Amino acid sequence: NAGVTQTPKFQVLKTGQSMTLQCAQDMNHNSMYWYRQDPGMGLRLIYYSASEGTTDKGEVPNGYNVSRLNKREFSLRLESAAPSQTSVYFCASSEVTGAGYGYTFGSGTRLTVV
Amino acid sequence: EDQVTQSPEALRLQEGESSSLNCSYTVSGLRGLFWYRQDPGKGPEFLFTLYSAGEEKEKERLKATLTKKESFLHITAPKPEDSATYLCAVNNAGNMLTFGGGTRLMVKP
Protein backbone atom coordinates (compact mmCIF):
# COMPACT_ATOMS: atom_id res chain seq x y z
CA ASN A 1 0.00 0.00 0.00
CA ALA A 2 1.38 3.37 -1.04
CA GLY A 3 1.73 5.90 1.73
CA VAL A 4 3.75 7.13 4.69
CA THR A 5 5.03 4.62 7.22
CA GLN A 6 6.07 5.65 10.73
CA THR A 7 7.83 3.58 13.35
CA PRO A 8 7.38 2.96 16.19
CA LYS A 9 3.64 3.45 16.83
CA PHE A 10 4.06 3.80 20.59
CA GLN A 11 7.04 4.64 22.79
CA VAL A 12 7.63 5.42 26.46
CA LEU A 13 10.88 7.19 27.35
CA LYS A 14 12.41 8.31 30.59
CA THR A 15 13.46 11.93 30.90
CA GLY A 16 16.91 12.37 29.37
CA GLN A 17 16.76 9.34 27.09
CA SER A 18 17.20 9.70 23.35
CA MET A 19 15.35 8.14 20.46
CA THR A 20 14.79 8.43 16.73
CA LEU A 21 11.41 8.35 15.04
CA GLN A 22 11.52 6.88 11.57
CA CYS A 23 9.44 7.88 8.55
CA ALA A 24 9.42 6.53 5.01
CA GLN A 25 7.25 7.35 1.99
CA ASP A 26 6.92 5.44 -1.25
CA MET A 27 5.14 8.05 -3.38
CA ASN A 28 8.30 9.68 -4.74
CA HIS A 29 7.37 12.93 -2.97
CA ASN A 30 9.95 15.69 -2.76
CA SER A 31 8.86 17.30 0.53
CA MET A 32 8.57 15.73 3.95
CA TYR A 33 7.45 17.12 7.30
CA TRP A 34 7.37 16.34 10.99
CA TYR A 35 4.44 17.62 13.08
CA ARG A 36 3.43 17.23 16.68
CA GLN A 37 -0.20 17.18 17.78
CA ASP A 38 -1.25 18.16 21.28
CA PRO A 39 -4.83 18.37 22.58
CA GLY A 40 -6.52 21.59 21.50
CA MET A 41 -3.40 22.93 19.78
CA GLY A 42 -3.68 21.44 16.35
CA LEU A 43 -0.73 20.23 14.35
CA ARG A 44 2.48 22.22 14.77
CA LEU A 45 5.37 21.95 12.36
CA ILE A 46 8.66 20.84 13.91
CA TYR A 47 10.94 20.53 10.88
CA TYR A 48 10.53 20.02 7.18
CA SER A 49 12.58 19.03 4.18
CA ALA A 50 11.60 20.69 0.93
CA SER A 51 13.78 18.33 -1.07
CA GLU A 52 16.44 15.70 -0.60
CA GLY A 53 19.48 17.24 1.05
CA THR A 54 17.70 20.20 2.67
CA THR A 55 16.06 20.65 6.06
CA ASP A 56 14.52 23.71 7.73
CA LYS A 57 13.06 24.61 11.08
CA GLY A 58 9.35 24.90 11.58
CA GLU A 59 7.34 26.47 14.36
CA VAL A 60 8.60 24.35 17.30
CA PRO A 61 12.09 22.95 16.52
CA ASN A 62 13.72 23.22 19.96
CA GLY A 63 14.81 19.86 21.37
CA TYR A 64 14.65 18.07 18.02
CA ASN A 65 16.95 17.26 15.12
CA VAL A 66 16.15 15.77 11.74
CA SER A 67 17.90 13.90 8.95
CA ARG A 68 16.73 13.53 5.37
CA LEU A 69 18.48 10.26 4.74
CA ASN A 70 17.39 10.01 1.11
CA LYS A 71 14.31 10.93 -0.90
CA ARG A 72 12.20 8.30 0.88
CA GLU A 73 13.25 8.68 4.49
CA PHE A 74 13.07 11.52 7.00
CA SER A 75 13.90 10.85 10.65
CA LEU A 76 13.27 12.88 13.81
CA ARG A 77 15.62 12.62 16.77
CA LEU A 78 15.08 13.58 20.38
CA GLU A 79 18.53 13.86 21.97
CA SER A 80 17.41 14.30 25.58
CA ALA A 81 13.70 13.72 25.99
CA ALA A 82 11.65 15.98 28.27
CA PRO A 83 8.09 15.54 29.59
CA SER A 84 7.06 18.54 27.43
CA GLN A 85 7.78 16.38 24.39
CA THR A 86 5.00 13.98 25.28
CA SER A 87 2.81 14.18 22.19
CA VAL A 88 1.64 12.42 19.06
CA TYR A 89 4.10 12.86 16.21
CA PHE A 90 3.04 12.76 12.57
CA CYS A 91 5.19 12.54 9.50
CA ALA A 92 3.78 13.79 6.20
CA SER A 93 4.92 14.12 2.62
CA SER A 94 3.87 16.06 -0.45
CA GLU A 95 5.02 16.38 -4.02
CA VAL A 96 5.33 20.14 -3.69
CA THR A 97 6.20 22.07 -0.51
CA GLY A 98 3.12 23.61 1.08
CA ALA A 99 0.66 21.99 -1.32
CA GLY A 100 -1.87 21.11 1.35
CA TYR A 101 -4.10 19.26 -1.09
CA GLY A 102 -1.34 16.76 -1.57
CA TYR A 103 -0.25 16.07 1.98
CA THR A 104 -0.23 12.39 2.95
CA PHE A 105 0.16 11.70 6.65
CA GLY A 106 1.43 8.66 8.47
CA SER A 107 -0.58 7.08 11.27
CA GLY A 108 1.50 8.70 14.00
CA THR A 109 3.82 7.83 16.89
CA ARG A 110 2.40 8.27 20.37
CA LEU A 111 5.32 9.26 22.63
CA THR A 112 5.16 9.50 26.41
CA VAL A 113 8.11 10.92 28.36
CA VAL A 114 8.04 10.15 32.08
CA GLU B 1 1.41 35.78 12.60
CA ASP B 2 -1.02 33.43 10.88
CA GLN B 3 -3.85 32.14 13.03
CA VAL B 4 -6.53 29.53 12.49
CA THR B 5 -9.34 29.08 15.00
CA GLN B 6 -11.94 26.34 14.77
CA SER B 7 -15.27 26.24 16.56
CA PRO B 8 -16.84 24.55 18.28
CA GLU B 9 -14.18 22.34 19.84
CA ALA B 10 -16.69 19.50 20.06
CA LEU B 11 -20.10 18.94 18.49
CA ARG B 12 -22.62 16.22 19.25
CA LEU B 13 -25.35 15.62 16.68
CA GLN B 14 -28.13 13.14 16.25
CA GLU B 15 -28.08 11.17 13.03
CA GLY B 16 -29.76 13.31 10.37
CA GLU B 17 -29.28 16.58 12.27
CA SER B 18 -27.47 18.99 9.91
CA SER B 19 -24.96 21.52 11.23
CA SER B 20 -21.85 23.55 10.35
CA LEU B 21 -18.28 23.71 11.59
CA ASN B 22 -16.43 27.02 11.52
CA CYS B 23 -12.82 27.86 10.66
CA SER B 24 -11.78 31.50 11.14
CA TYR B 25 -8.40 32.56 9.83
CA THR B 26 -6.00 35.47 9.62
CA VAL B 27 -3.19 34.96 7.17
CA SER B 28 -0.89 37.10 5.08
CA GLY B 29 -1.44 36.08 1.51
CA LEU B 30 -3.83 33.13 1.52
CA ARG B 31 -2.71 30.53 -0.98
CA GLY B 32 -5.27 27.93 -0.07
CA LEU B 33 -7.51 26.66 2.72
CA PHE B 34 -7.69 22.93 3.35
CA TRP B 35 -10.06 20.67 5.25
CA TYR B 36 -8.92 17.32 6.63
CA ARG B 37 -10.68 14.48 8.42
CA GLN B 38 -8.87 12.65 11.23
CA ASP B 39 -10.10 9.37 12.71
CA PRO B 40 -8.90 8.25 16.15
CA GLY B 41 -5.39 6.80 16.05
CA LYS B 42 -4.82 7.85 12.45
CA GLY B 43 -3.26 10.71 10.55
CA PRO B 44 -5.32 13.45 8.89
CA GLU B 45 -6.85 12.66 5.51
CA PHE B 46 -7.35 15.40 2.92
CA LEU B 47 -10.94 16.42 2.07
CA PHE B 48 -11.08 19.79 0.25
CA THR B 49 -9.06 22.71 -1.04
CA LEU B 50 -10.56 26.20 -1.38
CA TYR B 51 -8.64 29.06 -2.96
CA SER B 52 -10.89 32.11 -3.23
CA ALA B 53 -13.88 33.71 -1.51
CA GLY B 54 -17.15 32.35 -2.83
CA GLU B 55 -15.72 29.00 -3.76
CA GLU B 56 -17.59 25.84 -2.70
CA LYS B 57 -16.67 22.16 -2.81
CA GLU B 58 -18.88 19.14 -2.10
CA LYS B 59 -18.31 15.51 -1.28
CA GLU B 60 -21.19 13.27 -0.23
CA ARG B 61 -22.75 14.88 2.88
CA LEU B 62 -20.02 17.51 3.23
CA LYS B 63 -19.85 20.96 1.66
CA ALA B 64 -17.04 23.44 2.28
CA THR B 65 -17.41 27.17 1.65
CA LEU B 66 -14.98 30.08 1.89
CA THR B 67 -15.23 33.80 2.65
CA LYS B 68 -12.42 36.31 3.14
CA LYS B 69 -12.28 35.60 6.87
CA GLU B 70 -13.68 32.13 7.45
CA SER B 71 -14.63 28.79 6.04
CA PHE B 72 -17.55 26.55 6.91
CA LEU B 73 -17.86 22.81 6.65
CA HIS B 74 -21.55 22.04 6.32
CA ILE B 75 -22.66 18.53 7.18
CA THR B 76 -26.07 17.54 5.81
CA ALA B 77 -27.98 14.65 7.39
CA PRO B 78 -24.88 13.21 9.07
CA LYS B 79 -24.42 9.51 9.77
CA PRO B 80 -22.47 7.89 12.62
CA GLU B 81 -19.62 7.16 10.20
CA ASP B 82 -19.10 10.91 9.83
CA SER B 83 -17.86 10.99 13.43
CA ALA B 84 -14.25 12.21 13.40
CA THR B 85 -12.13 15.27 14.10
CA TYR B 86 -12.19 17.81 11.28
CA LEU B 87 -9.12 19.98 10.82
CA CYS B 88 -8.76 23.21 8.90
CA ALA B 89 -5.42 24.53 7.62
CA VAL B 90 -4.25 27.55 5.62
CA ASN B 91 -1.29 27.94 3.31
CA ASN B 92 0.36 31.34 3.48
CA ALA B 93 2.80 33.28 1.36
CA GLY B 94 5.62 31.42 3.14
CA ASN B 95 4.21 28.23 1.67
CA MET B 96 3.69 26.48 4.98
CA LEU B 97 0.49 25.11 6.47
CA THR B 98 -0.94 26.46 9.72
CA PHE B 99 -3.53 24.17 11.32
CA GLY B 100 -6.44 24.93 13.59
CA GLY B 101 -7.16 22.97 16.75
CA GLY B 102 -9.91 20.90 15.14
CA THR B 103 -13.59 20.15 15.82
CA ARG B 104 -14.43 16.75 17.22
CA LEU B 105 -17.74 15.64 15.71
CA MET B 106 -19.80 12.88 17.28
CA VAL B 107 -22.92 11.65 15.48
CA LYS B 108 -25.25 9.47 17.56
CA PRO B 109 -27.56 6.94 15.87
mmCIF file of C-alpha atoms in Angstrom:
data_model
loop_
_atom_site.group_PDB
_atom_site.id
_atom_site.type_symbol
_atom_site.label_atom_id
_atom_site.label_comp_id
_atom_site.label_asym_id
_atom_site.label_seq_id
_atom_site.Cartn_x
_atom_site.Cartn_y
_atom_site.Cartn_z
ATOM 1 C CA ASN A 1 0.000 0.000 0.000
ATOM 2 C CA ALA A 2 1.379 3.373 -1.035
ATOM 3 C CA GLY A 3 1.731 5.898 1.731
ATOM 4 C CA VAL A 4 3.746 7.127 4.692
ATOM 5 C CA THR A 5 5.031 4.618 7.221
ATOM 6 C CA GLN A 6 6.070 5.654 10.730
ATOM 7 C CA THR A 7 7.833 3.576 13.351
ATOM 8 C CA PRO A 8 7.376 2.963 16.191
ATOM 9 C CA LYS A 9 3.636 3.449 16.830
ATOM 10 C CA PHE A 10 4.059 3.797 20.594
ATOM 11 C CA GLN A 11 7.040 4.642 22.791
ATOM 12 C CA VAL A 12 7.633 5.416 26.456
ATOM 13 C CA LEU A 13 10.876 7.185 27.352
ATOM 14 C CA LYS A 14 12.409 8.306 30.586
ATOM 15 C CA THR A 15 13.457 11.926 30.903
ATOM 16 C CA GLY A 16 16.910 12.372 29.372
ATOM 17 C CA GLN A 17 16.756 9.339 27.092
ATOM 18 C CA SER A 18 17.198 9.699 23.354
ATOM 19 C CA MET A 19 15.348 8.137 20.465
ATOM 20 C CA THR A 20 14.787 8.426 16.732
ATOM 21 C CA LEU A 21 11.405 8.349 15.041
ATOM 22 C CA GLN A 22 11.516 6.878 11.568
ATOM 23 C CA CYS A 23 9.437 7.885 8.550
ATOM 24 C CA ALA A 24 9.423 6.534 5.012
ATOM 25 C CA GLN A 25 7.247 7.350 1.994
ATOM 26 C CA ASP A 26 6.917 5.443 -1.249
ATOM 27 C CA MET A 27 5.138 8.046 -3.381
ATOM 28 C CA ASN A 28 8.300 9.682 -4.740
ATOM 29 C CA HIS A 29 7.372 12.926 -2.971
ATOM 30 C CA ASN A 30 9.952 15.687 -2.758
ATOM 31 C CA SER A 31 8.860 17.299 0.527
ATOM 32 C CA MET A 32 8.566 15.731 3.946
ATOM 33 C CA TYR A 33 7.448 17.123 7.303
ATOM 34 C CA TRP A 34 7.367 16.343 10.992
ATOM 35 C CA TYR A 35 4.444 17.618 13.080
ATOM 36 C CA ARG A 36 3.431 17.226 16.678
ATOM 37 C CA GLN A 37 -0.201 17.177 17.779
ATOM 38 C CA ASP A 38 -1.248 18.156 21.277
ATOM 39 C CA PRO A 39 -4.829 18.372 22.582
ATOM 40 C CA GLY A 40 -6.524 21.592 21.495
ATOM 41 C CA MET A 41 -3.405 22.933 19.780
ATOM 42 C CA GLY A 42 -3.683 21.438 16.349
ATOM 43 C CA LEU A 43 -0.729 20.225 14.353
ATOM 44 C CA ARG A 44 2.476 22.219 14.774
ATOM 45 C CA LEU A 45 5.370 21.949 12.361
ATOM 46 C CA ILE A 46 8.663 20.843 13.910
ATOM 47 C CA TYR A 47 10.940 20.526 10.884
ATOM 48 C CA TYR A 48 10.526 20.023 7.178
ATOM 49 C CA SER A 49 12.578 19.030 4.183
ATOM 50 C CA ALA A 50 11.600 20.695 0.929
ATOM 51 C CA SER A 51 13.779 18.333 -1.072
ATOM 52 C CA GLU A 52 16.437 15.702 -0.599
ATOM 53 C CA GLY A 53 19.480 17.241 1.050
ATOM 54 C CA THR A 54 17.698 20.196 2.667
ATOM 55 C CA THR A 55 16.056 20.653 6.056
ATOM 56 C CA ASP A 56 14.518 23.714 7.725
ATOM 57 C CA LYS A 57 13.056 24.612 11.084
ATOM 58 C CA GLY A 58 9.351 24.905 11.577
ATOM 59 C CA GLU A 59 7.343 26.475 14.361
ATOM 60 C CA VAL A 60 8.596 24.346 17.295
ATOM 61 C CA PRO A 61 12.094 22.954 16.519
ATOM 62 C CA ASN A 62 13.719 23.219 19.960
ATOM 63 C CA GLY A 63 14.806 19.861 21.373
ATOM 64 C CA TYR A 64 14.654 18.074 18.016
ATOM 65 C CA ASN A 65 16.953 17.260 15.122
ATOM 66 C CA VAL A 66 16.154 15.769 11.743
ATOM 67 C CA SER A 67 17.899 13.904 8.952
ATOM 68 C CA ARG A 68 16.725 13.526 5.370
ATOM 69 C CA LEU A 69 18.481 10.257 4.742
ATOM 70 C CA ASN A 70 17.392 10.006 1.107
ATOM 71 C CA LYS A 71 14.313 10.931 -0.901
ATOM 72 C CA ARG A 72 12.201 8.305 0.877
ATOM 73 C CA GLU A 73 13.247 8.682 4.494
ATOM 74 C CA PHE A 74 13.069 11.519 7.004
ATOM 75 C CA SER A 75 13.897 10.851 10.653
ATOM 76 C CA LEU A 76 13.266 12.884 13.807
ATOM 77 C CA ARG A 77 15.623 12.623 16.769
ATOM 78 C CA LEU A 78 15.080 13.581 20.376
ATOM 79 C CA GLU A 79 18.526 13.864 21.970
ATOM 80 C CA SER A 80 17.409 14.301 25.582
ATOM 81 C CA ALA A 81 13.696 13.723 25.988
ATOM 82 C CA ALA A 82 11.654 15.976 28.270
ATOM 83 C CA PRO A 83 8.091 15.535 29.590
ATOM 84 C CA SER A 84 7.057 18.537 27.433
ATOM 85 C CA GLN A 85 7.783 16.383 24.394
ATOM 86 C CA THR A 86 4.996 13.981 25.280
ATOM 87 C CA SER A 87 2.811 14.181 22.190
ATOM 88 C CA VAL A 88 1.638 12.417 19.063
ATOM 89 C CA TYR A 89 4.099 12.856 16.208
ATOM 90 C CA PHE A 90 3.041 12.758 12.571
ATOM 91 C CA CYS A 91 5.189 12.542 9.500
ATOM 92 C CA ALA A 92 3.780 13.791 6.201
ATOM 93 C CA SER A 93 4.916 14.117 2.617
ATOM 94 C CA SER A 94 3.866 16.060 -0.449
ATOM 95 C CA GLU A 95 5.023 16.375 -4.016
ATOM 96 C CA VAL A 96 5.331 20.141 -3.687
ATOM 97 C CA THR A 97 6.204 22.074 -0.514
ATOM 98 C CA GLY A 98 3.119 23.611 1.079
ATOM 99 C CA ALA A 99 0.664 21.987 -1.317
ATOM 100 C CA GLY A 100 -1.867 21.114 1.352
ATOM 101 C CA TYR A 101 -4.099 19.256 -1.090
ATOM 102 C CA GLY A 102 -1.341 16.756 -1.571
ATOM 103 C CA TYR A 103 -0.252 16.068 1.984
ATOM 104 C CA THR A 104 -0.226 12.395 2.946
ATOM 105 C CA PHE A 105 0.158 11.699 6.651
ATOM 106 C CA GLY A 106 1.430 8.660 8.472
ATOM 107 C CA SER A 107 -0.582 7.079 11.271
ATOM 108 C CA GLY A 108 1.501 8.703 14.002
ATOM 109 C CA THR A 109 3.817 7.829 16.892
ATOM 110 C CA ARG A 110 2.403 8.270 20.374
ATOM 111 C CA LEU A 111 5.316 9.264 22.631
ATOM 112 C CA THR A 112 5.165 9.502 26.405
ATOM 113 C CA VAL A 113 8.106 10.922 28.362
ATOM 114 C CA VAL A 114 8.036 10.154 32.084
ATOM 115 C CA GLU B 1 1.409 35.782 12.597
ATOM 116 C CA ASP B 2 -1.025 33.435 10.882
ATOM 117 C CA GLN B 3 -3.849 32.144 13.029
ATOM 118 C CA VAL B 4 -6.530 29.529 12.492
ATOM 119 C CA THR B 5 -9.341 29.082 15.004
ATOM 120 C CA GLN B 6 -11.936 26.342 14.769
ATOM 121 C CA SER B 7 -15.265 26.241 16.561
ATOM 122 C CA PRO B 8 -16.840 24.552 18.279
ATOM 123 C CA GLU B 9 -14.177 22.340 19.843
ATOM 124 C CA ALA B 10 -16.691 19.502 20.058
ATOM 125 C CA LEU B 11 -20.097 18.938 18.494
ATOM 126 C CA ARG B 12 -22.625 16.220 19.251
ATOM 127 C CA LEU B 13 -25.345 15.618 16.683
ATOM 128 C CA GLN B 14 -28.134 13.143 16.250
ATOM 129 C CA GLU B 15 -28.084 11.165 13.033
ATOM 130 C CA GLY B 16 -29.759 13.313 10.371
ATOM 131 C CA GLU B 17 -29.283 16.582 12.265
ATOM 132 C CA SER B 18 -27.475 18.987 9.911
ATOM 133 C CA SER B 19 -24.963 21.520 11.226
ATOM 134 C CA SER B 20 -21.855 23.546 10.348
ATOM 135 C CA LEU B 21 -18.277 23.708 11.590
ATOM 136 C CA ASN B 22 -16.434 27.021 11.516
ATOM 137 C CA CYS B 23 -12.824 27.864 10.656
ATOM 138 C CA SER B 24 -11.780 31.499 11.138
ATOM 139 C CA TYR B 25 -8.400 32.564 9.829
ATOM 140 C CA THR B 26 -6.003 35.472 9.624
ATOM 141 C CA VAL B 27 -3.189 34.959 7.172
ATOM 142 C CA SER B 28 -0.894 37.102 5.084
ATOM 143 C CA GLY B 29 -1.440 36.082 1.506
ATOM 144 C CA LEU B 30 -3.833 33.128 1.519
ATOM 145 C CA ARG B 31 -2.712 30.531 -0.983
ATOM 146 C CA GLY B 32 -5.273 27.929 -0.069
ATOM 147 C CA LEU B 33 -7.509 26.657 2.721
ATOM 148 C CA PHE B 34 -7.690 22.935 3.350
ATOM 149 C CA TRP B 35 -10.056 20.671 5.246
ATOM 150 C CA TYR B 36 -8.925 17.323 6.631
ATOM 151 C CA ARG B 37 -10.681 14.480 8.423
ATOM 152 C CA GLN B 38 -8.871 12.648 11.234
ATOM 153 C CA ASP B 39 -10.104 9.374 12.709
ATOM 154 C CA PRO B 40 -8.896 8.253 16.154
ATOM 155 C CA GLY B 41 -5.392 6.799 16.053
ATOM 156 C CA LYS B 42 -4.821 7.851 12.451
ATOM 157 C CA GLY B 43 -3.264 10.711 10.554
ATOM 158 C CA PRO B 44 -5.324 13.445 8.886
ATOM 159 C CA GLU B 45 -6.855 12.661 5.509
ATOM 160 C CA PHE B 46 -7.351 15.397 2.917
ATOM 161 C CA LEU B 47 -10.938 16.420 2.070
ATOM 162 C CA PHE B 48 -11.082 19.786 0.252
ATOM 163 C CA THR B 49 -9.064 22.709 -1.038
ATOM 164 C CA LEU B 50 -10.559 26.204 -1.380
ATOM 165 C CA TYR B 51 -8.637 29.057 -2.964
ATOM 166 C CA SER B 52 -10.886 32.112 -3.225
ATOM 167 C CA ALA B 53 -13.877 33.709 -1.508
ATOM 168 C CA GLY B 54 -17.149 32.353 -2.830
ATOM 169 C CA GLU B 55 -15.717 28.998 -3.764
ATOM 170 C CA GLU B 56 -17.586 25.843 -2.702
ATOM 171 C CA LYS B 57 -16.667 22.156 -2.810
ATOM 172 C CA GLU B 58 -18.877 19.145 -2.098
ATOM 173 C CA LYS B 59 -18.312 15.510 -1.275
ATOM 174 C CA GLU B 60 -21.188 13.273 -0.229
ATOM 175 C CA ARG B 61 -22.750 14.878 2.875
ATOM 176 C CA LEU B 62 -20.016 17.511 3.231
ATOM 177 C CA LYS B 63 -19.851 20.956 1.660
ATOM 178 C CA ALA B 64 -17.040 23.435 2.282
ATOM 179 C CA THR B 65 -17.411 27.169 1.653
ATOM 180 C CA LEU B 66 -14.980 30.080 1.892
ATOM 181 C CA THR B 67 -15.232 33.802 2.650
ATOM 182 C CA LYS B 68 -12.421 36.305 3.138
ATOM 183 C CA LYS B 69 -12.277 35.595 6.873
ATOM 184 C CA GLU B 70 -13.677 32.131 7.447
ATOM 185 C CA SER B 71 -14.635 28.786 6.043
ATOM 186 C CA PHE B 72 -17.553 26.547 6.908
ATOM 187 C CA LEU B 73 -17.857 22.813 6.653
ATOM 188 C CA HIS B 74 -21.550 22.039 6.320
ATOM 189 C CA ILE B 75 -22.660 18.532 7.184
ATOM 190 C CA THR B 76 -26.067 17.539 5.809
ATOM 191 C CA ALA B 77 -27.984 14.649 7.388
ATOM 192 C CA PRO B 78 -24.877 13.215 9.075
ATOM 193 C CA LYS B 79 -24.423 9.513 9.767
ATOM 194 C CA PRO B 80 -22.469 7.892 12.623
ATOM 195 C CA GLU B 81 -19.623 7.158 10.204
ATOM 196 C CA ASP B 82 -19.095 10.914 9.832
ATOM 197 C CA SER B 83 -17.858 10.988 13.430
ATOM 198 C CA ALA B 84 -14.251 12.214 13.404
ATOM 199 C CA THR B 85 -12.130 15.266 14.099
ATOM 200 C CA TYR B 86 -12.194 17.811 11.284
ATOM 201 C CA LEU B 87 -9.123 19.984 10.823
ATOM 202 C CA CYS B 88 -8.760 23.214 8.905
ATOM 203 C CA ALA B 89 -5.418 24.530 7.620
ATOM 204 C CA VAL B 90 -4.250 27.553 5.618
ATOM 205 C CA ASN B 91 -1.290 27.939 3.310
ATOM 206 C CA ASN B 92 0.357 31.336 3.481
ATOM 207 C CA ALA B 93 2.796 33.276 1.361
ATOM 208 C CA GLY B 94 5.616 31.418 3.140
ATOM 209 C CA ASN B 95 4.208 28.229 1.668
ATOM 210 C CA MET B 96 3.692 26.475 4.978
ATOM 211 C CA LEU B 97 0.486 25.109 6.469
ATOM 212 C CA THR B 98 -0.943 26.461 9.725
ATOM 213 C CA PHE B 99 -3.532 24.170 11.324
ATOM 214 C CA GLY B 100 -6.444 24.931 13.593
ATOM 215 C CA GLY B 101 -7.157 22.967 16.753
ATOM 216 C CA GLY B 102 -9.910 20.904 15.140
ATOM 217 C CA THR B 103 -13.585 20.154 15.818
ATOM 218 C CA ARG B 104 -14.433 16.748 17.223
ATOM 219 C CA LEU B 105 -17.739 15.640 15.708
ATOM 220 C CA MET B 106 -19.802 12.879 17.280
ATOM 221 C CA VAL B 107 -22.916 11.651 15.479
ATOM 222 C CA LYS B 108 -25.253 9.473 17.555
ATOM 223 C CA PRO B 109 -27.559 6.936 15.866
#
